[in-house]
PDB file of C-alpha atoms in Angstrom:
ATOM      1  CA  MET A   1     -39.488  -7.026   3.004  1.00 43.00           C
ATOM      2  CA  GLN A   2     -36.181  -7.295   4.810  1.00 46.00           C
ATOM      3  CA  PRO A   3     -32.891  -6.615   3.001  1.00 50.00           C
ATOM      4  CA  SER A   4     -31.749 -10.158   3.808  1.00 63.00           C
ATOM      5  CA  VAL A   5     -34.688 -11.534   1.844  1.00 69.00           C
ATOM      6  CA  ILE A   6     -33.763  -9.207  -1.016  1.00 71.00           C
ATOM      7  CA  THR A   7     -30.147 -10.347  -1.118  1.00 72.00           C
ATOM      8  CA  LEU A   8     -30.844 -14.022  -0.499  1.00 74.00           C
ATOM      9  CA  TRP A   9     -33.734 -14.489  -2.903  1.00 80.00           C
ATOM     10  CA  ILE A  10     -34.544 -11.468  -5.067  1.00 80.00           C
ATOM     11  CA  LEU A  11     -30.943 -10.733  -6.124  1.00 81.00           C
ATOM     12  CA  PRO A  12     -30.206 -14.321  -7.290  1.00 87.00           C
ATOM     13  CA  LEU A  13     -33.558 -14.375  -9.094  1.00 84.00           C
ATOM     14  CA  ALA A  14     -32.836 -11.035 -10.790  1.00 84.00           C
ATOM     15  CA  LEU A  15     -29.377 -12.198 -11.869  1.00 85.00           C
ATOM     16  CA  PHE A  16     -30.813 -15.500 -13.102  1.00 89.00           C
ATOM     17  CA  ILE A  17     -33.354 -13.677 -15.270  1.00 87.00           C
ATOM     18  CA  ILE A  18     -30.726 -11.234 -16.573  1.00 86.00           C
ATOM     19  CA  MET A  19     -28.343 -14.024 -17.532  1.00 87.00           C
ATOM     20  CA  PHE A  20     -31.200 -15.999 -19.090  1.00 89.00           C
ATOM     21  CA  GLY A  21     -31.846 -12.953 -21.265  1.00 86.00           C
ATOM     22  CA  VAL A  22     -28.149 -12.793 -22.147  1.00 86.00           C
ATOM     23  CA  GLY A  23     -28.258 -16.457 -23.130  1.00 87.00           C
ATOM     24  CA  MET A  24     -31.181 -15.827 -25.495  1.00 87.00           C
ATOM     25  CA  THR A  25     -28.988 -13.377 -27.429  1.00 85.00           C
ATOM     26  CA  LEU A  26     -26.093 -15.825 -27.820  1.00 85.00           C
ATOM     27  CA  ARG A  27     -25.484 -18.428 -30.493  1.00 85.00           C
ATOM     28  CA  TRP A  28     -23.091 -21.361 -30.475  1.00 85.00           C
ATOM     29  CA  HIS A  29     -20.870 -19.714 -33.079  1.00 83.00           C
ATOM     30  CA  ASP A  30     -20.239 -16.843 -30.633  1.00 86.00           C
ATOM     31  CA  PHE A  31     -18.028 -19.242 -28.673  1.00 84.00           C
ATOM     32  CA  THR A  32     -15.965 -20.204 -31.718  1.00 84.00           C
ATOM     33  CA  ARG A  33     -15.056 -16.642 -32.709  1.00 81.00           C
ATOM     34  CA  LEU A  34     -11.801 -17.067 -30.758  1.00 77.00           C
ATOM     35  CA  LEU A  35     -10.782 -19.708 -33.300  1.00 82.00           C
ATOM     36  CA  ARG A  36     -11.957 -17.696 -36.325  1.00 83.00           C
ATOM     37  CA  ALA A  37     -10.691 -14.270 -35.202  1.00 81.00           C
ATOM     38  CA  PRO A  38      -8.259 -14.907 -32.356  1.00 90.00           C
ATOM     39  CA  LYS A  39      -6.554 -11.522 -32.156  1.00 94.00           C
ATOM     40  CA  PRO A  40      -9.480  -9.198 -31.238  1.00 94.00           C
ATOM     41  CA  VAL A  41     -11.075 -11.773 -28.938  1.00 94.00           C
ATOM     42  CA  ALA A  42      -7.799 -12.539 -27.162  1.00 95.00           C
ATOM     43  CA  LEU A  43      -7.066  -8.833 -26.700  1.00 96.00           C
ATOM     44  CA  GLY A  44     -10.586  -8.299 -25.395  1.00 96.00           C
ATOM     45  CA  LEU A  45     -10.196 -11.076 -22.836  1.00 96.00           C
ATOM     46  CA  ILE A  46      -6.815  -9.698 -21.751  1.00 96.00           C
ATOM     47  CA  CYS A  47      -8.318  -6.243 -21.264  1.00 96.00           C
ATOM     48  CA  GLN A  48     -11.315  -7.574 -19.350  1.00 96.00           C
ATOM     49  CA  LEU A  49      -9.652 -10.207 -17.199  1.00 96.00           C
ATOM     50  CA  LEU A  50      -6.186  -8.706 -16.644  1.00 96.00           C
ATOM     51  CA  LEU A  51      -5.913  -5.042 -17.643  1.00 96.00           C
ATOM     52  CA  LEU A  52      -8.936  -3.707 -15.736  1.00 96.00           C
ATOM     53  CA  PRO A  53      -8.181  -5.583 -12.474  1.00 97.00           C
ATOM     54  CA  LEU A  54      -4.561  -4.396 -12.676  1.00 97.00           C
ATOM     55  CA  LEU A  55      -5.673  -0.795 -13.261  1.00 97.00           C
ATOM     56  CA  ALA A  56      -8.164  -1.029 -10.387  1.00 96.00           C
ATOM     57  CA  PHE A  57      -5.481  -2.448  -8.066  1.00 96.00           C
ATOM     58  CA  VAL A  58      -3.038   0.361  -8.882  1.00 96.00           C
ATOM     59  CA  LEU A  59      -5.652   3.081  -8.368  1.00 95.00           C
ATOM     60  CA  VAL A  60      -6.931   1.552  -5.133  1.00 94.00           C
ATOM     61  CA  LYS A  61      -3.379   1.531  -3.790  1.00 92.00           C
ATOM     62  CA  LEU A  62      -2.746   5.116  -4.895  1.00 92.00           C
ATOM     63  CA  PHE A  63      -5.999   6.425  -3.385  1.00 89.00           C
ATOM     64  CA  VAL A  64      -5.515   4.347  -0.187  1.00 86.00           C
ATOM     65  CA  LEU A  65      -9.134   3.227   0.083  1.00 88.00           C
ATOM     66  CA  ALA A  66     -10.458   1.564   3.212  1.00 90.00           C
ATOM     67  CA  PRO A  67     -10.064  -2.233   2.998  1.00 93.00           C
ATOM     68  CA  VAL A  68     -13.789  -2.941   2.679  1.00 92.00           C
ATOM     69  CA  ALA A  69     -14.239  -0.389  -0.126  1.00 92.00           C
ATOM     70  CA  ALA A  70     -11.078  -1.634  -1.848  1.00 94.00           C
ATOM     71  CA  VAL A  71     -12.307  -5.224  -1.863  1.00 95.00           C
ATOM     72  CA  GLY A  72     -15.704  -4.118  -3.194  1.00 94.00           C
ATOM     73  CA  LEU A  73     -14.091  -2.314  -6.110  1.00 95.00           C
ATOM     74  CA  MET A  74     -11.779  -5.245  -6.858  1.00 96.00           C
ATOM     75  CA  VAL A  75     -14.717  -7.671  -6.849  1.00 97.00           C
ATOM     76  CA  LEU A  76     -16.368  -5.463  -9.467  1.00 95.00           C
ATOM     77  CA  ALA A  77     -13.153  -5.397 -11.505  1.00 96.00           C
ATOM     78  CA  PHE A  78     -13.264  -9.199 -11.653  1.00 96.00           C
ATOM     79  CA  ALA A  79     -16.812  -9.207 -13.125  1.00 95.00           C
ATOM     80  CA  PRO A  80     -16.659  -8.399 -16.881  1.00 90.00           C
ATOM     81  CA  GLY A  81     -19.610  -6.673 -18.525  1.00 78.00           C
ATOM     82  CA  GLY A  82     -22.530  -8.550 -20.045  1.00 73.00           C
ATOM     83  CA  ALA A  83     -25.741  -7.367 -21.670  1.00 76.00           C
ATOM     84  CA  THR A  84     -25.083  -3.675 -20.934  1.00 83.00           C
ATOM     85  CA  SER A  85     -21.775  -3.646 -22.792  1.00 88.00           C
ATOM     86  CA  ASN A  86     -23.397  -5.465 -25.727  1.00 86.00           C
ATOM     87  CA  MET A  87     -26.109  -2.819 -25.961  1.00 85.00           C
ATOM     88  CA  LEU A  88     -23.649   0.072 -25.658  1.00 89.00           C
ATOM     89  CA  SER A  89     -21.390  -1.475 -28.289  1.00 90.00           C
ATOM     90  CA  LEU A  90     -24.345  -1.549 -30.658  1.00 87.00           C
ATOM     91  CA  LEU A  91     -25.294   2.068 -29.879  1.00 88.00           C
ATOM     92  CA  ALA A  92     -21.678   3.218 -30.268  1.00 92.00           C
ATOM     93  CA  ARG A  93     -21.394   1.499 -33.657  1.00 90.00           C
ATOM     94  CA  GLY A  94     -18.727  -0.871 -32.433  1.00 92.00           C
ATOM     95  CA  ASP A  95     -18.151  -4.504 -33.350  1.00 93.00           C
ATOM     96  CA  THR A  96     -21.262  -5.949 -31.722  1.00 90.00           C
ATOM     97  CA  ALA A  97     -20.436  -9.511 -32.758  1.00 89.00           C
ATOM     98  CA  LEU A  98     -17.092  -9.203 -30.955  1.00 92.00           C
ATOM     99  CA  SER A  99     -18.862  -7.828 -27.878  1.00 91.00           C
ATOM    100  CA  VAL A 100     -21.321 -10.731 -27.826  1.00 90.00           C
ATOM    101  CA  SER A 101     -18.522 -13.265 -28.252  1.00 91.00           C
ATOM    102  CA  LEU A 102     -16.607 -11.776 -25.323  1.00 93.00           C
ATOM    103  CA  THR A 103     -19.786 -11.986 -23.214  1.00 90.00           C
ATOM    104  CA  ALA A 104     -20.240 -15.610 -24.222  1.00 89.00           C
ATOM    105  CA  ILE A 105     -16.698 -16.567 -23.206  1.00 92.00           C
ATOM    106  CA  THR A 106     -16.483 -14.562 -19.968  1.00 93.00           C
ATOM    107  CA  SER A 107     -19.868 -15.873 -18.838  1.00 90.00           C
ATOM    108  CA  MET A 108     -18.265 -19.326 -18.789  1.00 91.00           C
ATOM    109  CA  ILE A 109     -15.173 -18.135 -16.898  1.00 94.00           C
ATOM    110  CA  THR A 110     -16.410 -15.668 -14.267  1.00 94.00           C
ATOM    111  CA  PRO A 111     -18.480 -18.088 -12.118  1.00 94.00           C
ATOM    112  CA  PHE A 112     -15.295 -20.035 -11.363  1.00 95.00           C
ATOM    113  CA  THR A 113     -12.769 -17.199 -11.059  1.00 95.00           C
ATOM    114  CA  LEU A 114     -14.781 -14.577  -9.155  1.00 95.00           C
ATOM    115  CA  PRO A 115     -15.168 -16.458  -5.836  1.00 95.00           C
ATOM    116  CA  VAL A 116     -11.492 -17.493  -5.814  1.00 95.00           C
ATOM    117  CA  LEU A 117     -10.273 -13.975  -6.572  1.00 96.00           C
ATOM    118  CA  THR A 118     -12.649 -12.543  -3.964  1.00 96.00           C
ATOM    119  CA  LEU A 119     -11.098 -14.776  -1.311  1.00 95.00           C
ATOM    120  CA  TRP A 120      -7.659 -13.603  -2.412  1.00 95.00           C
ATOM    121  CA  MET A 121      -8.662  -9.936  -2.100  1.00 96.00           C
ATOM    122  CA  LEU A 122     -10.170 -10.478   1.355  1.00 95.00           C
ATOM    123  CA  SER A 123      -6.913 -12.019   2.520  1.00 94.00           C
ATOM    124  CA  LEU A 124      -4.779  -9.396   0.769  1.00 94.00           C
ATOM    125  CA  TRP A 125      -6.565  -6.506   2.469  1.00 94.00           C
ATOM    126  CA  GLY A 126      -6.456  -8.118   5.904  1.00 88.00           C
ATOM    127  CA  LEU A 127     -10.144  -9.017   6.195  1.00 90.00           C
ATOM    128  CA  SER A 128      -9.203 -12.377   7.650  1.00 83.00           C
ATOM    129  CA  SER A 129     -12.464 -13.010   9.498  1.00 85.00           C
ATOM    130  CA  GLN A 130     -14.498 -12.594   6.313  1.00 86.00           C
ATOM    131  CA  ALA A 131     -11.939 -14.598   4.337  1.00 85.00           C
ATOM    132  CA  LEU A 132     -12.217 -17.503   6.754  1.00 82.00           C
ATOM    133  CA  ALA A 133     -16.012 -17.372   6.622  1.00 84.00           C
ATOM    134  CA  PHE A 134     -16.178 -17.127   2.825  1.00 89.00           C
ATOM    135  CA  PRO A 135     -17.166 -20.538   1.385  1.00 87.00           C
ATOM    136  CA  VAL A 136     -15.352 -20.733  -1.947  1.00 92.00           C
ATOM    137  CA  LEU A 137     -16.735 -24.000  -3.329  1.00 92.00           C
ATOM    138  CA  PRO A 138     -20.380 -23.295  -2.360  1.00 92.00           C
ATOM    139  CA  SER A 139     -19.935 -19.794  -3.783  1.00 92.00           C
ATOM    140  CA  ILE A 140     -18.698 -21.227  -7.084  1.00 94.00           C
ATOM    141  CA  ALA A 141     -21.703 -23.572  -7.132  1.00 94.00           C
ATOM    142  CA  LYS A 142     -24.075 -20.663  -6.496  1.00 91.00           C
ATOM    143  CA  MET A 143     -22.435 -18.492  -9.146  1.00 93.00           C
ATOM    144  CA  VAL A 144     -22.727 -21.331 -11.662  1.00 93.00           C
ATOM    145  CA  ALA A 145     -26.395 -21.805 -10.731  1.00 92.00           C
ATOM    146  CA  VAL A 146     -27.378 -18.144 -11.166  1.00 90.00           C
ATOM    147  CA  THR A 147     -25.105 -17.138 -14.061  1.00 90.00           C
ATOM    148  CA  LEU A 148     -23.828 -20.046 -16.153  1.00 91.00           C
ATOM    149  CA  VAL A 149     -26.912 -22.274 -15.970  1.00 94.00           C
ATOM    150  CA  PRO A 150     -29.374 -19.569 -17.081  1.00 92.00           C
ATOM    151  CA  VAL A 151     -27.068 -18.593 -19.973  1.00 91.00           C
ATOM    152  CA  MET A 152     -27.130 -22.179 -21.194  1.00 93.00           C
ATOM    153  CA  LEU A 153     -30.909 -22.398 -20.681  1.00 93.00           C
ATOM    154  CA  GLY A 154     -31.402 -19.149 -22.584  1.00 91.00           C
ATOM    155  CA  MET A 155     -29.301 -20.419 -25.478  1.00 91.00           C
ATOM    156  CA  PHE A 156     -31.238 -23.690 -25.537  1.00 93.00           C
ATOM    157  CA  ALA A 157     -34.592 -21.862 -25.487  1.00 91.00           C
ATOM    158  CA  SER A 158     -33.499 -19.554 -28.307  1.00 90.00           C
ATOM    159  CA  HIS A 159     -32.349 -22.526 -30.389  1.00 89.00           C
ATOM    160  CA  ARG A 160     -35.319 -24.773 -29.640  1.00 90.00           C
ATOM    161  CA  TRP A 161     -38.114 -22.173 -29.719  1.00 91.00           C
ATOM    162  CA  PRO A 162     -36.752 -19.145 -31.632  1.00 88.00           C
ATOM    163  CA  GLY A 163     -40.152 -17.485 -32.088  1.00 89.00           C
ATOM    164  CA  LEU A 164     -41.092 -17.792 -28.419  1.00 83.00           C
ATOM    165  CA  ALA A 165     -37.617 -16.632 -27.349  1.00 82.00           C
ATOM    166  CA  GLN A 166     -37.935 -13.564 -29.558  1.00 84.00           C
ATOM    167  CA  ARG A 167     -41.278 -12.667 -27.963  1.00 86.00           C
ATOM    168  CA  MET A 168     -39.967 -13.315 -24.450  1.00 85.00           C
ATOM    169  CA  ARG A 169     -36.918 -11.050 -24.671  1.00 80.00           C
ATOM    170  CA  ARG A 170     -38.823  -7.878 -23.817  1.00 82.00           C
ATOM    171  CA  PRO A 171     -40.724  -9.352 -20.809  1.00 86.00           C
ATOM    172  CA  VAL A 172     -37.495 -10.930 -19.536  1.00 83.00           C
ATOM    173  CA  LYS A 173     -35.713  -7.558 -19.686  1.00 77.00           C
ATOM    174  CA  LEU A 174     -38.616  -5.898 -17.873  1.00 81.00           C
ATOM    175  CA  MET A 175     -38.685  -8.529 -15.123  1.00 81.00           C
ATOM    176  CA  SER A 176     -34.937  -8.316 -14.589  1.00 75.00           C
ATOM    177  CA  LEU A 177     -35.142  -4.513 -14.396  1.00 73.00           C
ATOM    178  CA  VAL A 178     -37.926  -4.624 -11.784  1.00 80.00           C
ATOM    179  CA  PHE A 179     -36.112  -7.144  -9.611  1.00 74.00           C
ATOM    180  CA  MET A 180     -32.790  -5.329  -9.910  1.00 74.00           C
ATOM    181  CA  LEU A 181     -34.422  -2.039  -8.915  1.00 76.00           C
ATOM    182  CA  MET A 182     -35.736  -3.771  -5.787  1.00 76.00           C
ATOM    183  CA  VAL A 183     -32.241  -4.979  -4.962  1.00 74.00           C
ATOM    184  CA  VAL A 184     -30.651  -1.582  -5.566  1.00 76.00           C
ATOM    185  CA  SER A 185     -33.296   0.154  -3.452  1.00 78.00           C
ATOM    186  CA  ALA A 186     -32.745  -2.257  -0.570  1.00 74.00           C
ATOM    187  CA  ILE A 187     -28.951  -1.866  -0.688  1.00 73.00           C
ATOM    188  CA  VAL A 188     -29.192   1.929  -0.854  1.00 74.00           C
ATOM    189  CA  ALA A 189     -31.603   1.929   2.108  1.00 75.00           C
ATOM    190  CA  ALA A 190     -29.270  -0.303   4.116  1.00 68.00           C
ATOM    191  CA  ASN A 191     -26.317   1.923   3.292  1.00 68.00           C
ATOM    192  CA  MET A 192     -28.017   5.316   3.512  1.00 74.00           C
ATOM    193  CA  ASP A 193     -26.144   6.557   6.581  1.00 74.00           C
ATOM    194  CA  ARG A 194     -22.758   5.852   4.927  1.00 71.00           C
ATOM    195  CA  LEU A 195     -23.637   6.693   1.353  1.00 73.00           C
ATOM    196  CA  GLY A 196     -22.271  10.238   1.550  1.00 75.00           C
ATOM    197  CA  ASP A 197     -18.933   9.058   2.932  1.00 78.00           C
ATOM    198  CA  ILE A 198     -18.660   6.360   0.269  1.00 79.00           C
ATOM    199  CA  ILE A 199     -19.315   8.867  -2.525  1.00 80.00           C
ATOM    200  CA  ARG A 200     -16.775  11.352  -1.146  1.00 82.00           C
ATOM    201  CA  THR A 201     -14.008   8.806  -0.577  1.00 84.00           C
ATOM    202  CA  ALA A 202     -14.513   6.426  -3.506  1.00 86.00           C
ATOM    203  CA  GLY A 203     -16.449   8.525  -6.048  1.00 87.00           C
ATOM    204  CA  PRO A 204     -13.476  10.224  -7.744  1.00 91.00           C
ATOM    205  CA  LEU A 205     -11.568   6.932  -7.891  1.00 93.00           C
ATOM    206  CA  VAL A 206     -14.538   5.087  -9.376  1.00 93.00           C
ATOM    207  CA  LEU A 207     -15.044   7.702 -12.097  1.00 93.00           C
ATOM    208  CA  LEU A 208     -11.309   7.776 -12.852  1.00 95.00           C
ATOM    209  CA  LEU A 209     -11.255   3.984 -13.133  1.00 95.00           C
ATOM    210  CA  ALA A 210     -14.256   3.942 -15.486  1.00 95.00           C
ATOM    211  CA  CYS A 211     -12.728   6.608 -17.755  1.00 96.00           C
ATOM    212  CA  GLY A 212      -9.243   5.084 -17.591  1.00 96.00           C
ATOM    213  CA  ALA A 213     -10.555   1.621 -18.438  1.00 96.00           C
ATOM    214  CA  LEU A 214     -12.345   2.870 -21.563  1.00 96.00           C
ATOM    215  CA  LEU A 215      -9.249   4.745 -22.697  1.00 96.00           C
ATOM    216  CA  CYS A 216      -6.901   1.803 -22.041  1.00 96.00           C
ATOM    217  CA  GLY A 217      -9.141  -0.643 -23.886  1.00 96.00           C
ATOM    218  CA  TYR A 218      -9.303   1.626 -26.925  1.00 96.00           C
ATOM    219  CA  LEU A 219      -5.552   2.300 -26.944  1.00 97.00           C
ATOM    220  CA  VAL A 220      -4.708  -1.406 -26.681  1.00 97.00           C
ATOM    221  CA  ALA A 221      -6.925  -2.147 -29.669  1.00 96.00           C
ATOM    222  CA  ARG A 222      -5.539   0.654 -31.808  1.00 94.00           C
ATOM    223  CA  LEU A 223      -1.904  -0.086 -30.930  1.00 96.00           C
ATOM    224  CA  ALA A 224      -2.556  -3.707 -31.909  1.00 96.00           C
ATOM    225  CA  GLY A 225      -3.808  -2.566 -35.310  1.00 95.00           C
ATOM    226  CA  LEU A 226      -7.487  -3.415 -34.818  1.00 95.00           C
ATOM    227  CA  GLN A 227     -10.220  -1.525 -36.635  1.00 94.00           C
ATOM    228  CA  GLN A 228     -11.835   1.482 -34.971  1.00 94.00           C
ATOM    229  CA  ALA A 229     -15.125  -0.359 -34.411  1.00 94.00           C
ATOM    230  CA  GLN A 230     -13.225  -3.122 -32.628  1.00 95.00           C
ATOM    231  CA  GLY A 231     -11.402  -0.497 -30.577  1.00 96.00           C
ATOM    232  CA  ILE A 232     -14.738   0.993 -29.489  1.00 96.00           C
ATOM    233  CA  THR A 233     -15.937  -2.444 -28.418  1.00 95.00           C
ATOM    234  CA  LEU A 234     -12.761  -3.195 -26.461  1.00 97.00           C
ATOM    235  CA  ALA A 235     -13.054   0.185 -24.744  1.00 96.00           C
ATOM    236  CA  LEU A 236     -16.606  -0.568 -23.629  1.00 95.00           C
ATOM    237  CA  GLU A 237     -15.870  -4.171 -22.697  1.00 95.00           C
ATOM    238  CA  THR A 238     -12.993  -2.976 -20.506  1.00 96.00           C
ATOM    239  CA  GLY A 239     -14.875  -0.164 -18.789  1.00 94.00           C
ATOM    240  CA  ILE A 240     -18.388  -1.599 -18.442  1.00 93.00           C
ATOM    241  CA  GLN A 241     -18.672  -4.175 -15.674  1.00 92.00           C
ATOM    242  CA  ASN A 242     -21.396  -6.578 -14.587  1.00 90.00           C
ATOM    243  CA  ALA A 243     -22.599  -4.893 -11.405  1.00 89.00           C
ATOM    244  CA  GLY A 244     -25.291  -7.539 -10.912  1.00 87.00           C
ATOM    245  CA  THR A 245     -22.744 -10.339 -10.707  1.00 91.00           C
ATOM    246  CA  ALA A 246     -20.522  -8.291  -8.383  1.00 93.00           C
ATOM    247  CA  LEU A 247     -23.523  -7.572  -6.132  1.00 90.00           C
ATOM    248  CA  MET A 248     -24.159 -11.301  -5.974  1.00 90.00           C
ATOM    249  CA  VAL A 249     -20.803 -11.613  -4.214  1.00 93.00           C
ATOM    250  CA  THR A 250     -20.720  -8.453  -2.081  1.00 91.00           C
ATOM    251  CA  SER A 251     -24.359  -8.486  -1.019  1.00 87.00           C
ATOM    252  CA  GLY A 252     -25.589 -12.028  -1.554  1.00 85.00           C
ATOM    253  CA  LEU A 253     -22.520 -13.939  -0.362  1.00 89.00           C
ATOM    254  CA  LEU A 254     -20.541 -11.512   1.821  1.00 90.00           C
ATOM    255  CA  GLN A 255     -23.598  -9.573   3.098  1.00 86.00           C
ATOM    256  CA  ASN A 256     -21.559  -6.364   3.142  1.00 87.00           C
ATOM    257  CA  ALA A 257     -23.513  -3.173   2.443  1.00 83.00           C
ATOM    258  CA  GLU A 258     -20.429  -0.957   2.124  1.00 85.00           C
ATOM    259  CA  MET A 259     -18.857  -3.157  -0.541  1.00 90.00           C
ATOM    260  CA  SER A 260     -22.182  -3.205  -2.350  1.00 89.00           C
ATOM    261  CA  GLY A 261     -22.338   0.596  -2.152  1.00 87.00           C
ATOM    262  CA  VAL A 262     -19.042   0.866  -4.039  1.00 91.00           C
ATOM    263  CA  VAL A 263     -20.278  -1.642  -6.631  1.00 92.00           C
ATOM    264  CA  LEU A 264     -23.495   0.310  -7.140  1.00 88.00           C
ATOM    265  CA  MET A 265     -21.586   3.566  -7.463  1.00 90.00           C
ATOM    266  CA  TYR A 266     -19.413   2.132 -10.236  1.00 92.00           C
ATOM    267  CA  GLY A 267     -22.506   0.657 -11.892  1.00 88.00           C
ATOM    268  CA  VAL A 268     -23.958   4.177 -12.122  1.00 86.00           C
ATOM    269  CA  LEU A 269     -20.829   6.236 -12.839  1.00 89.00           C
ATOM    270  CA  MET A 270     -19.475   3.883 -15.514  1.00 91.00           C
ATOM    271  CA  GLN A 271     -22.430   4.897 -17.678  1.00 88.00           C
ATOM    272  CA  ALA A 272     -21.248   8.539 -17.943  1.00 90.00           C
ATOM    273  CA  PRO A 273     -18.067   8.056 -20.047  1.00 92.00           C
ATOM    274  CA  ALA A 274     -19.721   5.216 -21.964  1.00 92.00           C
ATOM    275  CA  LEU A 275     -22.662   7.416 -23.007  1.00 90.00           C
ATOM    276  CA  LEU A 276     -20.264  10.212 -23.948  1.00 93.00           C
ATOM    277  CA  LEU A 277     -18.499   7.718 -26.198  1.00 92.00           C
ATOM    278  CA  VAL A 278     -21.836   6.725 -27.739  1.00 91.00           C
ATOM    279  CA  ALA A 279     -22.659  10.398 -28.357  1.00 91.00           C
ATOM    280  CA  TRP A 280     -19.235  11.026 -29.926  1.00 91.00           C
ATOM    281  CA  ARG A 281     -19.579   8.025 -32.226  1.00 90.00           C
ATOM    282  CA  ASN A 282     -22.982   9.245 -33.412  1.00 89.00           C
ATOM    283  CA  ARG A 283     -22.077  12.918 -33.786  1.00 83.00           C
ATOM    284  CA  ASP A 284     -22.222  12.691 -37.591  1.00 76.00           C
ATOM    285  CA  LEU A 285     -25.776  11.354 -37.461  1.00 68.00           C
ATOM    286  CA  VAL A 286     -26.846  14.199 -35.200  1.00 58.00           C
ATOM    287  CA  GLY A 287     -25.139  16.721 -37.479  1.00 54.00           C
ATOM    288  CA  ALA A 288     -26.833  15.238 -40.553  1.00 54.00           C
ATOM    289  CA  ARG A 289     -30.270  15.532 -38.926  1.00 53.00           C
ATOM    290  CA  VAL A 290     -29.588  19.135 -37.962  1.00 46.00           C
ATOM    291  CA  VAL A 291     -28.617  19.956 -41.583  1.00 45.00           C
ATOM    292  CA  GLN A 292     -31.730  18.210 -42.924  1.00 56.00           C
ATOM    293  CA  SER A 293     -34.043  20.077 -40.572  1.00 54.00           C
ATOM    294  CA  SER A 294     -32.504  23.472 -41.338  1.00 50.00           C
TER     295      SER A 294
END
């Protein structure tokens, strides 16, 4: 199977299945949390949609990344986390309801903002030929088709057939994992000769951005007087990004393996500080089990 087939067909299908699974976990009241609890939701959206992109922009400028790598990282910064951040928020004993609500709202925003912001970044970093060839309106339509539509379908299925939706969640997760592994393998194979250079030049920046984003999200929440659980959720929602959606742009729309390599690297490295946070939040449980067993 050629990488073009992977990016043109398998990647959109994988993202569709993933977002369908996300939709099955959402309820209509998740969208109204902004009205019921405006402060934590508003701060979460600010961290996701403004703080992280600003932090990424500053770091990219300081590290003087190559234009293609810089655009790849910025595209990722414009794609807020989805199902992964929800799961990590649960494991870290954060405010899972807040995490789900943020996913619900950003899933309605990102399909429209990501293509426009991508075009801006291409122009800003002097990639004029790619900027001219980037079809914004068709890209928005494609993003809506593979992200927003399946979320709505998943919500409808969960509401209309709750029992069936509950049974389908595990197979849907498995299918999305298999397809996404195919995509990742194809992108890594296409980028193998440059993978070492990408890791050396962008690896430290990517890890610094992931750690800095978690810290900034937590500090914003605590300075605003939010509870610790809400601070944990804002930290994860700021640092964990939707690599699948970003790959849809860098690989599926722009067909750029180097940009996709940076996205994949963040998708892997962002897990390290997040899992450390999960371990820290559950340290008392581990200690209690050690005491019981001794």
